[in-house]
């Protein structure tokens, strides 16, 4: 079993939770979004756009990966191209036979050389035509799907989400949507038509049985072979290479970036999840208010959230500390239990009179007891040091949580005082007016 599987599952769960929060923002009524303070509104909009880019980038990478996995080596590509040219020299040469018919003994080699050149040009141009058409079709389909999903946005954040996804595809794949030069298709089509026409004329002159239909089929075989070879190369060589380049561009939009150390990825995701949850809390406050009337303004709501998260984090750290201490104590107890079995008795022959054997056995027992006591003392010393390390490590983090809670409480109290002063002034003004 892959040892990274649990870590990947945890990462996916955190990423999914972040996306769920963003999707919730996209479902708030537009009136709620309009009430957001300017800074909060800009922050949330930026995060919605980032989420949109990450998701469409991952979706496009997932769509292209199966095709990229078919990518062959350059040697295989060159060998296939060589085989196509050889076959073209043998079959795609009707037109050049007519042109070289007066060269005498050199007519056949010249015709084969001309056929090889013509088939190479048709194959190369047709391969590019097939590739460009397929890539452009995939890009248009994706843009069309996004446009259809975003037809009726719930609010400006929802509209921003789909607009950002569409803009990213146009940025990365926009070149595929540009009008392709018709010269490739014209050249390949012209050479193919000329080859077919000449081959058909030659076949008709030969008078094959079966009529014009059979003659047309026979004349079209060289052209068909070359175009089938072009379709195969487009599917197996050109398309995987083009999609591999697009994936490289999309990887720059994925969060977290590919290749980052696992510890750094976990920290980034945890920080982002915490930030998104904080903004989500403020969005809910603006949308629904405070049912018990305790929170009077945004500053109080923000500080209240920080206090709640700080307390939860402190409690979590305390539980982790207690579990670490408990686990270390159990380990120490198990180590002590194993000491009796870990003692290696000296090589003493238990021979002689019964009282001599008994003395030797007692000596071994004393040695075992002394060794166990010594090792137990060492284990106790190591245990005490480890418990100090655990207490210090968690104590530092718990103290930081307490300081954060205190700072958030001060912000809460200050926000409440400001609200109260404003309302007292308002009430006093009304009294004076009366």
Tab-separated table of C-alpha atoms in Angstrom, residues 8 22-23 109 241 287 314 323 327 372 380 414:
chain	number	residue	atom	x	y	z
A	8	UNK	CA	-3.071	12.583	-0.085
A	22	UNK	CA	-15.890	29.288	-1.784
A	23	UNK	CA	-18.950	27.680	-3.359
A	109	UNK	CA	13.545	5.975	-59.194
A	241	UNK	CA	3.105	16.574	-27.212
A	287	UNK	CA	-25.884	37.803	5.805
A	314	UNK	CA	-5.556	25.807	22.823
A	323	UNK	CA	-1.798	12.190	24.580
A	327	UNK	CA	2.039	7.620	25.084
A	372	UNK	CA	17.922	-3.771	35.859
A	380	UNK	CA	13.728	7.288	34.243
A	414	UNK	CA	-12.315	48.089	22.047
